[in-house]
mmCIF file of C-alpha atoms in Angstrom:
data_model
loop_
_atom_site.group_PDB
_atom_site.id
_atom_site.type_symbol
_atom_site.label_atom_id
_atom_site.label_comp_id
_atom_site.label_asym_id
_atom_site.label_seq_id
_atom_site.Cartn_x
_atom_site.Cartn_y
_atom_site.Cartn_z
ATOM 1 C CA UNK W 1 87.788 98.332 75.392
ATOM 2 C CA UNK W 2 85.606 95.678 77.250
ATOM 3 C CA UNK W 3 88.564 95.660 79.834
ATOM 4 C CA UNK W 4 88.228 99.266 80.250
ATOM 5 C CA UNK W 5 84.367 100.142 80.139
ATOM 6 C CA UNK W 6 84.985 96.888 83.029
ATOM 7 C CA UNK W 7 87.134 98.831 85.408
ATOM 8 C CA UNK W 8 85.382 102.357 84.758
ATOM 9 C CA UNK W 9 82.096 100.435 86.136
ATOM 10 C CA UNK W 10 84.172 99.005 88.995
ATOM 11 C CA UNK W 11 85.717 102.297 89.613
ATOM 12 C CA UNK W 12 82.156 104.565 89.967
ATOM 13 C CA UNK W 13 80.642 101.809 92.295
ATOM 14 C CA UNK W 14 83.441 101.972 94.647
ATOM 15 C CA UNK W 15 82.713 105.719 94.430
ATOM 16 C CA UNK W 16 79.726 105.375 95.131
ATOM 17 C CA UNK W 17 80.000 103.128 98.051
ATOM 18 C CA UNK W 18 82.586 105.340 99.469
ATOM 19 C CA UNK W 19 80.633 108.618 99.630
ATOM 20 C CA UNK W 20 77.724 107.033 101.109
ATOM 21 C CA UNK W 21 80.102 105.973 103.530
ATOM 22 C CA UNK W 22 81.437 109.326 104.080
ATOM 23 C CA UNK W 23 77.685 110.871 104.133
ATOM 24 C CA UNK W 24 76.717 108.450 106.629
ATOM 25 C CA UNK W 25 79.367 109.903 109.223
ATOM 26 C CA UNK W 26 76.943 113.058 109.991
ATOM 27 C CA UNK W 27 74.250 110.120 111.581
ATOM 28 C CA UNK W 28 77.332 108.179 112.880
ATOM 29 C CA UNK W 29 79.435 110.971 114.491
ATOM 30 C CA UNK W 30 78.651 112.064 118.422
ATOM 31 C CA UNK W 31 77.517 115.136 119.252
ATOM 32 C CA UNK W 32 74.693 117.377 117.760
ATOM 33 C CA UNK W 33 76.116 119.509 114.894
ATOM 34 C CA UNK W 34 73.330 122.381 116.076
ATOM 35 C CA UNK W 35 75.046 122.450 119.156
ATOM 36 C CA UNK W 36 78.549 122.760 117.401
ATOM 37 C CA UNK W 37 77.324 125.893 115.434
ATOM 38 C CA UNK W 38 75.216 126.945 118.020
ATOM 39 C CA UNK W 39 76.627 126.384 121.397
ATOM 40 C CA UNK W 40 75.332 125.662 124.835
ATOM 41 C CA UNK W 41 72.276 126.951 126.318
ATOM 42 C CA UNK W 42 69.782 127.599 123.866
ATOM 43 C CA UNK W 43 66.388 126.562 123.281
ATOM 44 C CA UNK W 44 65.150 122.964 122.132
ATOM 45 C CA UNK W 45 63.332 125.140 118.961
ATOM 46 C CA UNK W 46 66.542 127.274 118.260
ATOM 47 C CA UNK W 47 68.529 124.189 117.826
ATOM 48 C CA UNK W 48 65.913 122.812 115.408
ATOM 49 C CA UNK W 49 65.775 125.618 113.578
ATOM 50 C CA UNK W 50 69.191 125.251 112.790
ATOM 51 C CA UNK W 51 68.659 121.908 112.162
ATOM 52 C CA UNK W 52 66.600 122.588 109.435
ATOM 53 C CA UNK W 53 68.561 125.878 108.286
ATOM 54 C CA UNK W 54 71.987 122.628 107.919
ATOM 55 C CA UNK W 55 69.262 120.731 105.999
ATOM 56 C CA UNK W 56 69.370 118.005 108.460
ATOM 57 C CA UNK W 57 65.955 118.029 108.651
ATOM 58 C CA UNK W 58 65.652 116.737 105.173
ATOM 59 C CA UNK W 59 65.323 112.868 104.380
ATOM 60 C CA UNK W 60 68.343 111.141 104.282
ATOM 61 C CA UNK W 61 68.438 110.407 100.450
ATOM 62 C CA UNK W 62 67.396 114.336 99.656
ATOM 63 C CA UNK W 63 70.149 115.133 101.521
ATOM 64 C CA UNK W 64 73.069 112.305 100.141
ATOM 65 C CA UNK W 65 71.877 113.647 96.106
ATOM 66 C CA UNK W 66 71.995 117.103 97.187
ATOM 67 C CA UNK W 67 75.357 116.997 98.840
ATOM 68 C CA UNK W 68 76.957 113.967 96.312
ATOM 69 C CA UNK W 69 75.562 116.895 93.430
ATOM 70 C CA UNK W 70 77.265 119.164 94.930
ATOM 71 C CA UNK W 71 80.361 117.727 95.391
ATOM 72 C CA UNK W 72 80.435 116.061 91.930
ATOM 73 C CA UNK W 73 81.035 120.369 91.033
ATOM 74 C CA UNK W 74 83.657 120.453 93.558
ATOM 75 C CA UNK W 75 81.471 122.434 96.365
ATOM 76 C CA UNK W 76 82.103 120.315 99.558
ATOM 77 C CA UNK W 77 79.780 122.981 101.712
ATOM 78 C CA UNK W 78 80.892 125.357 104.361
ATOM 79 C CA UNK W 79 82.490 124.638 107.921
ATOM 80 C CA UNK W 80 79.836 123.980 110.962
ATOM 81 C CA UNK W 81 82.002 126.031 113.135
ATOM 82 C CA UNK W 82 84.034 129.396 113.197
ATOM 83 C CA UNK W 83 85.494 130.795 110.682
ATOM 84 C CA UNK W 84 83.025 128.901 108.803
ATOM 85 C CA UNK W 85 85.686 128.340 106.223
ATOM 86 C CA UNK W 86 85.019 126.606 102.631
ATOM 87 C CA UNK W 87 85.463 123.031 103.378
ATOM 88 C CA UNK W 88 87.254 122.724 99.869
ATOM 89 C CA UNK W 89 89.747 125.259 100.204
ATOM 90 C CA UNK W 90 90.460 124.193 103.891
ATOM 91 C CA UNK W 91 90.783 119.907 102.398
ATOM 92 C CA UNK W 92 93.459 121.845 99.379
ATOM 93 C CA UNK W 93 95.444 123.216 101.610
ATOM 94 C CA UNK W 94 96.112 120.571 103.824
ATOM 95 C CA UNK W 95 96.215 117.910 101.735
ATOM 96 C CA UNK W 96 99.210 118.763 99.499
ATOM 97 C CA UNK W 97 100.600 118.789 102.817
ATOM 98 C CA UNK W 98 99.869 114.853 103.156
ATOM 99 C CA UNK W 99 100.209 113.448 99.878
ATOM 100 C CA UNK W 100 104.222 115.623 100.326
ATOM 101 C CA UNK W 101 105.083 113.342 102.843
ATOM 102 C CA UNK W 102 103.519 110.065 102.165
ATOM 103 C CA UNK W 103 105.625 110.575 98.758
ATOM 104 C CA UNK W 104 108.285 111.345 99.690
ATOM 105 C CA UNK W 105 108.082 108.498 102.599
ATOM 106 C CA UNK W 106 107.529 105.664 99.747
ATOM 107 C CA UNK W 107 110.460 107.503 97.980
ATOM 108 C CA UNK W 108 113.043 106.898 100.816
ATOM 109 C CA UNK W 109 111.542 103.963 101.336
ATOM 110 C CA UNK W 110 112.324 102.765 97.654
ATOM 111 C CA UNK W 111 115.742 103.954 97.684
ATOM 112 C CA UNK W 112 116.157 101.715 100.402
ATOM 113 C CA UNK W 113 114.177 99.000 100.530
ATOM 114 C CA UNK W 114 114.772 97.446 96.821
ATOM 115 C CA UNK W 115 118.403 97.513 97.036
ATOM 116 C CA UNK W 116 118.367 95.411 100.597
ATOM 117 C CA UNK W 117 115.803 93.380 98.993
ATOM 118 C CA UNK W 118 117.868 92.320 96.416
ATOM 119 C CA UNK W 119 120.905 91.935 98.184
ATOM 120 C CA UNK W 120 119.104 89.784 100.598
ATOM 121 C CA UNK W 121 117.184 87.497 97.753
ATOM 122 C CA UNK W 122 120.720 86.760 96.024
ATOM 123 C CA UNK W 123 121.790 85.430 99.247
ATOM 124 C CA UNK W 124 119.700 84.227 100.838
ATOM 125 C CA UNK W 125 120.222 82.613 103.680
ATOM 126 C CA UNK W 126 123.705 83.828 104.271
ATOM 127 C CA UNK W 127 124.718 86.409 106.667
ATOM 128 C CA UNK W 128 123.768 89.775 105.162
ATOM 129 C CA UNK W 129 119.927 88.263 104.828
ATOM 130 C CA UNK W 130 119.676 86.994 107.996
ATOM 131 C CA UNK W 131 120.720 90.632 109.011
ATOM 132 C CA UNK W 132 118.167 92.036 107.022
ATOM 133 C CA UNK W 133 115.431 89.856 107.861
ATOM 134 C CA UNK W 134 116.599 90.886 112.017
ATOM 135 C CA UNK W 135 116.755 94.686 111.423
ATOM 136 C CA UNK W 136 112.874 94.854 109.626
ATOM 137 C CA UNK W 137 111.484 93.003 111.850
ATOM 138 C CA UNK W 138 112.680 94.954 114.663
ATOM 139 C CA UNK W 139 112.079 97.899 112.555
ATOM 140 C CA UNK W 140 108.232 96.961 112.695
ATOM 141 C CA UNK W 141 108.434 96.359 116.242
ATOM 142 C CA UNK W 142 108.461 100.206 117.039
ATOM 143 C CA UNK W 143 105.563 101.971 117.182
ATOM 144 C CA UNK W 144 105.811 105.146 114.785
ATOM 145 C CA UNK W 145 105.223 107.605 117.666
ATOM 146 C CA UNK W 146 108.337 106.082 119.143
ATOM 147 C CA UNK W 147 109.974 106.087 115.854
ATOM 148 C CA UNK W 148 109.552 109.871 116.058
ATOM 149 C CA UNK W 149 110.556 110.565 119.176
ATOM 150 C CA UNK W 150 113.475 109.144 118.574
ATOM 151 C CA UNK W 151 114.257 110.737 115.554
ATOM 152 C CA UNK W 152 113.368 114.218 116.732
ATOM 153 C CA UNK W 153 115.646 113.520 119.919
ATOM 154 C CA UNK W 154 118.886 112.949 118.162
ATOM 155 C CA UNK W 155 118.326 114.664 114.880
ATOM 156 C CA UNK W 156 116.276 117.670 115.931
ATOM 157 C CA UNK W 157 117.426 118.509 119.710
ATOM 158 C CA UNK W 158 120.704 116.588 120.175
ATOM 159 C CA UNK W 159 122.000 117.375 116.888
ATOM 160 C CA UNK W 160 119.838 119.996 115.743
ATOM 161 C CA UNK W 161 120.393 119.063 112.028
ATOM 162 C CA UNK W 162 116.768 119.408 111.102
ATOM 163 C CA UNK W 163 113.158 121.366 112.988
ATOM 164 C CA UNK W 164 110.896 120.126 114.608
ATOM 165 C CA UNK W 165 107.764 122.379 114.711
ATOM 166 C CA UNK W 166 107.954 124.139 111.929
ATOM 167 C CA UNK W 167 106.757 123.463 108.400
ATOM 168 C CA UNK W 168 106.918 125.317 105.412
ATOM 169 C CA UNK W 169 105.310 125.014 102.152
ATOM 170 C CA UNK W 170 106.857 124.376 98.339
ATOM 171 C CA UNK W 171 106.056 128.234 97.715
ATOM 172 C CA UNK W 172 108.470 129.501 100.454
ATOM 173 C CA UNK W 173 111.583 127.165 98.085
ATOM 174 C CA UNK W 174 111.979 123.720 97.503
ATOM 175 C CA UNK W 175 115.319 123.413 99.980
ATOM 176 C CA UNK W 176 113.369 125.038 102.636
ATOM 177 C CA UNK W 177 110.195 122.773 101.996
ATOM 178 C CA UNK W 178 112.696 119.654 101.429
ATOM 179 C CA UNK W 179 114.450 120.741 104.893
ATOM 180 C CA UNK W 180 111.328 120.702 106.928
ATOM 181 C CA UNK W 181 109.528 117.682 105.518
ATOM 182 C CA UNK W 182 113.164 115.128 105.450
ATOM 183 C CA UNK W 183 112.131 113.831 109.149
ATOM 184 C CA UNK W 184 108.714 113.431 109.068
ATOM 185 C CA UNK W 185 108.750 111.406 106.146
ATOM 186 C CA UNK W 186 112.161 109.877 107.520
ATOM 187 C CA UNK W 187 109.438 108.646 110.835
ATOM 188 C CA UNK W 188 106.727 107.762 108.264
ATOM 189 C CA UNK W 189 109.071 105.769 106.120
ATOM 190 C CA UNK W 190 111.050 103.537 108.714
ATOM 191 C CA UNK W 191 107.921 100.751 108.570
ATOM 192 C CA UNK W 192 107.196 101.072 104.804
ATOM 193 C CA UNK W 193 111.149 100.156 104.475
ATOM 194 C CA UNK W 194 110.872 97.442 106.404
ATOM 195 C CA UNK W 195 107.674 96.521 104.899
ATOM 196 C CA UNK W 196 108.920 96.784 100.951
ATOM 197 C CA UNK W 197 111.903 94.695 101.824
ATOM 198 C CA UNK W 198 110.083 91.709 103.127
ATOM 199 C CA UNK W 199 107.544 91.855 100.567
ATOM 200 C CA UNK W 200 109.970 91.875 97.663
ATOM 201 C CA UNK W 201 112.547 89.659 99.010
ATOM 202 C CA UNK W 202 110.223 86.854 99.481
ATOM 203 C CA UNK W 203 109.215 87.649 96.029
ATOM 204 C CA UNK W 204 112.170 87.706 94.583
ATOM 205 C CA UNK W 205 113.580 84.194 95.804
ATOM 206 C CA UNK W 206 110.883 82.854 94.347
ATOM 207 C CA UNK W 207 111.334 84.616 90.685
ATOM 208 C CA UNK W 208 115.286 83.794 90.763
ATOM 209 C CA UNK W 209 114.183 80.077 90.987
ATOM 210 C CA UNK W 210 112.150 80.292 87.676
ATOM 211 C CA UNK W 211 114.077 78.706 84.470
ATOM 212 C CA UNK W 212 113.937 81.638 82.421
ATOM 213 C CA UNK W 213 116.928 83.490 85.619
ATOM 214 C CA UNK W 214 118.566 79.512 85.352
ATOM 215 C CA UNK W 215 118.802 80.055 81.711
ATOM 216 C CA UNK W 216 119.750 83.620 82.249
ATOM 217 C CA UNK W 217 122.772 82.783 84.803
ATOM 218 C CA UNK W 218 123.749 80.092 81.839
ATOM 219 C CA UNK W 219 124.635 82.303 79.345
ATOM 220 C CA UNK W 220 127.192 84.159 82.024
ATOM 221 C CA UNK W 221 125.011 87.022 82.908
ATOM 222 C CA UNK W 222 126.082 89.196 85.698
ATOM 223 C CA UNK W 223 124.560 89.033 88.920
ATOM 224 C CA UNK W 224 123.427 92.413 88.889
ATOM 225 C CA UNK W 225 121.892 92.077 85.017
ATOM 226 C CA UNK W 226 119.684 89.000 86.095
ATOM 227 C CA UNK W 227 118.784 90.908 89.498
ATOM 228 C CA UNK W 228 117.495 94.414 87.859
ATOM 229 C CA UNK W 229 116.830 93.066 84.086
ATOM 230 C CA UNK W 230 115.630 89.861 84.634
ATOM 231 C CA UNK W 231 114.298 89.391 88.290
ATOM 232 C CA UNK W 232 113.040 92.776 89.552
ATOM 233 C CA UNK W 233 110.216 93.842 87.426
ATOM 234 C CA UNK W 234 108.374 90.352 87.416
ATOM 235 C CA UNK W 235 108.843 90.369 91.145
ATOM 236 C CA UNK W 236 107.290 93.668 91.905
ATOM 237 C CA UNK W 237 103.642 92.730 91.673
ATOM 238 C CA UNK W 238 103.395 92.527 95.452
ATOM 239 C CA UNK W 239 105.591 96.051 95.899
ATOM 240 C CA UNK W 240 103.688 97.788 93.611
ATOM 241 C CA UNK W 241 100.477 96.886 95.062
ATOM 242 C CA UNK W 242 101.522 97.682 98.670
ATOM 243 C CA UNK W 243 102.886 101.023 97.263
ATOM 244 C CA UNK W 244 99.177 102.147 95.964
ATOM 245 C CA UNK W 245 97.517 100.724 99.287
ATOM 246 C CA UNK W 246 100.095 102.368 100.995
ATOM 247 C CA UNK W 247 99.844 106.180 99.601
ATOM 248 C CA UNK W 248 95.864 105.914 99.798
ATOM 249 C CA UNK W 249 96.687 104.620 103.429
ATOM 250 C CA UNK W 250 99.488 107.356 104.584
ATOM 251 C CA UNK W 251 97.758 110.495 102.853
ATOM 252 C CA UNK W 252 95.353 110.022 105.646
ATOM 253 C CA UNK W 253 96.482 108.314 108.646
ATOM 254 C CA UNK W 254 99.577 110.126 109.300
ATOM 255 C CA UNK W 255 97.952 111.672 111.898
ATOM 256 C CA UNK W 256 100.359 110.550 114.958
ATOM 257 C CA UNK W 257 103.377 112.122 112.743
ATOM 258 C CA UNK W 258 101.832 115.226 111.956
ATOM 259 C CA UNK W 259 100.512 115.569 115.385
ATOM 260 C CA UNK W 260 104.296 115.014 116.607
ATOM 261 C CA UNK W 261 105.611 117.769 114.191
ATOM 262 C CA UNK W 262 102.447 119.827 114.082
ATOM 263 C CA UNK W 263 102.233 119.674 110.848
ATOM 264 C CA UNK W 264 99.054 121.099 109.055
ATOM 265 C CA UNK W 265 98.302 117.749 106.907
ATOM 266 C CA UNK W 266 95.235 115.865 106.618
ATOM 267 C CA UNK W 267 95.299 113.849 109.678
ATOM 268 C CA UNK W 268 95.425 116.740 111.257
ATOM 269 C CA UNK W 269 92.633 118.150 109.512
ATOM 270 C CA UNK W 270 90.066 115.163 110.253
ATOM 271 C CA UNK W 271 90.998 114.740 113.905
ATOM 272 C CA UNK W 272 90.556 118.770 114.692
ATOM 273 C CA UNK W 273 86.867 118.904 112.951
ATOM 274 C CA UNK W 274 85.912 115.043 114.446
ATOM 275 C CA UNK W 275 86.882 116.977 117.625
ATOM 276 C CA UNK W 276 84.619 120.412 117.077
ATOM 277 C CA UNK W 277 81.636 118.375 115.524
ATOM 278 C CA UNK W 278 82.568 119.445 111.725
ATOM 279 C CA UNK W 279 80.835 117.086 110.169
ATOM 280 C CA UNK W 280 80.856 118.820 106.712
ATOM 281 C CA UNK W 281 84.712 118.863 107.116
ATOM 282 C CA UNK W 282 85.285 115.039 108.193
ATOM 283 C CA UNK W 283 82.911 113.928 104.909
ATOM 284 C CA UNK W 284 84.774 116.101 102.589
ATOM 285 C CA UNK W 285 87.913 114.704 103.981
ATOM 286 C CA UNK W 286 87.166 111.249 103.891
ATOM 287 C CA UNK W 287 86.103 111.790 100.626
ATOM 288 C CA UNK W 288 88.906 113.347 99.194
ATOM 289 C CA UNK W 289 90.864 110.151 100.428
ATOM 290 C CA UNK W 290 88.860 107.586 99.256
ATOM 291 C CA UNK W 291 88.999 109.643 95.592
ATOM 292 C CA UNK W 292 92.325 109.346 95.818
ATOM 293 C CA UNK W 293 92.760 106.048 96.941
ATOM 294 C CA UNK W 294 90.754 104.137 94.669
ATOM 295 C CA UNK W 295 92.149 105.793 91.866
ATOM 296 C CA UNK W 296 95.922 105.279 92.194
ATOM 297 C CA UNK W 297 94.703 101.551 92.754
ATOM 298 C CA UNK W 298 93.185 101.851 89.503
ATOM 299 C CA UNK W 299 96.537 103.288 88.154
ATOM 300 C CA UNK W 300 98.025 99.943 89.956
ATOM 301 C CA UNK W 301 95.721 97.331 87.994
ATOM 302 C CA UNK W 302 96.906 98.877 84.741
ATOM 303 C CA UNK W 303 100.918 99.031 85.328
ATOM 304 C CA UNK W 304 100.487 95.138 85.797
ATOM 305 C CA UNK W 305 100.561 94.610 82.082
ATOM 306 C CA UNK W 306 103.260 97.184 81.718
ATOM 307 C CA UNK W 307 105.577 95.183 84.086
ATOM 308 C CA UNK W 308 105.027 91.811 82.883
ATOM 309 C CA UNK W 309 104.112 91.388 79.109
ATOM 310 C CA UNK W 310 102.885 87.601 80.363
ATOM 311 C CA UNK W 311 99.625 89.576 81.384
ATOM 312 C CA UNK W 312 98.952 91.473 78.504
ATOM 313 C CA UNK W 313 99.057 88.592 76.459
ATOM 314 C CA UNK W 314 96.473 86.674 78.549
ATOM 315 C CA UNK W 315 94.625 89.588 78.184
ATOM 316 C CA UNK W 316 94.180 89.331 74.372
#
């Protein structure tokens, strides 16, 4: 219980930390946001009227409790510019968008990445790893808008397997949705691969030296028992970290994908209103992120305990 009152603490001052972070953007960000809503060519006194219609008049802590209030109810506060759209309904429906293919991405990049990992570990050293080792780090090499142009090149133009500017949503059929989202995640999941198997191979020679996999390969066990039984899940600590850092990380800064695909995700969503001046849009945004960021880290300290019973008994 002391553990968990602990983290809650922990958890509501990186909150709060975060959204003063995300209300300090509207002082930060260039540009007047009068001007956005208003346009050129008015008067000094008709842009502070609007000013003080925004509330940006206000001082700066009247405003951060009115608009942290607000947003503790789920208001986020209209758009600055036209249509003057609710800034929460424009964050919910480009985020599922987002969070789609940075899942998916750390899916592929699962299925792929563990089973080279392991492979590699076992032998390490020995032709297949030194393979391995070559083809990630080339893999990381590549910038992702490269990554992407390649892919949309062969698999989208050359081959025309898959689209390219077209996306379309769970609601219009999961093959359809599954169709249009395979290469975009394919582009965002190339580095996380590479990524994931470096991390967990490294990790993994290091477990498969530890007496309790000596003791293990005494007693006859398979190679692929001591690998997924034995080895794996006290090895992951590292890959299960970099998996919540990475979602928090990809929900938002896909932007150079989505921008390649023109797809109507989050990135794209923060980069169009830091472009008009919308700052209400860019807080809510960041926001949003940082929520979700902090607390699938959260869900990461927990599983720690659940993949290692060594830590749950320090624990009590």
């Amino acid at each position: 219980m002391r553990d968990a009152v602990r983290r809650l603490v922990e958890l509501v001052l990186v909150l709060l930390v975060v959204s003063m972070g995300a209300f300090a953007l509207v002082d930060l960000m260039p540009g007047d946001p009068a001007v956005a809503v208003l346009g050129e060519g008015h008067t000094p006194a008709e842009y502070q009227a609007q000013r003080a219609e925004m509330g940006l008049t206000d001082p700066l802590p009247a405003r951060y409790a009115r608009w942290v209030g607000d947003a503790v109810t789920g208001d986020l506060g209209t758009s600055f510019v036209p249509p003057y759209n609710d800034v929460a309904g424009r964050i919910g429906a480009a985020l599922p968008v987002s969070i789609e293919l940075a899942v998916l991405a750390l899916l592929i990049a699962l299925a792929v990445a563990v089973p080279l990992a392991m492979w590699s570990a076992y032998r390490a050293g020995g032709r297949v790893d030194r393979l391995v080792s070559a083809g990630t780090f080339a893999i990381l090499s590549v910038p992702s808008f490269l990554a992407g142009m390649l892919l949309i090149a062969l698999f989208a133009e050359r081959l025309g397997w898959f689209p390219r500017l077209e996306w379309a949503r769970l609601s219009d059929g999961l093959g359809d949705n599954l169709y249009h989202a395979i290469l975009p995640a394919l582009t965002i999941a190339l580095v996380e691969v590479a990524t994931f198997t470096r991390v967990l191979r490294g990790d993994l020679i290091t477990t498969l030296r530890e007496d309790f996999i000596l003791a293990s390969r005494a007693k006859g066990m398979p190679p692929v028992h001591v690998l997924l039984r034995d080895a794996l899940r006290p090895s992951s600590f590292s890959l299960v970290t970099l998996l919540g850092v990475s979602l928090g990380r990809l929900i938002g800064s896909t932007v150079i994908v989505e921008h390649l695909f023109a797809l109507p995700g989050m990135g794209t969503l923060i980069i169009g209103a830091a472009d008009a001046g919308d700052v209400p849009t860019v807080q809510g945004a960041v926001l949003v992120i940082a929520l979700i960021y902090v607390l699938v880290n959260a869900l990461i300290d927990v599983s720690y305990g659940r993949l290692d019973p060594r830590i749950r008994r320090a624990h009590v």
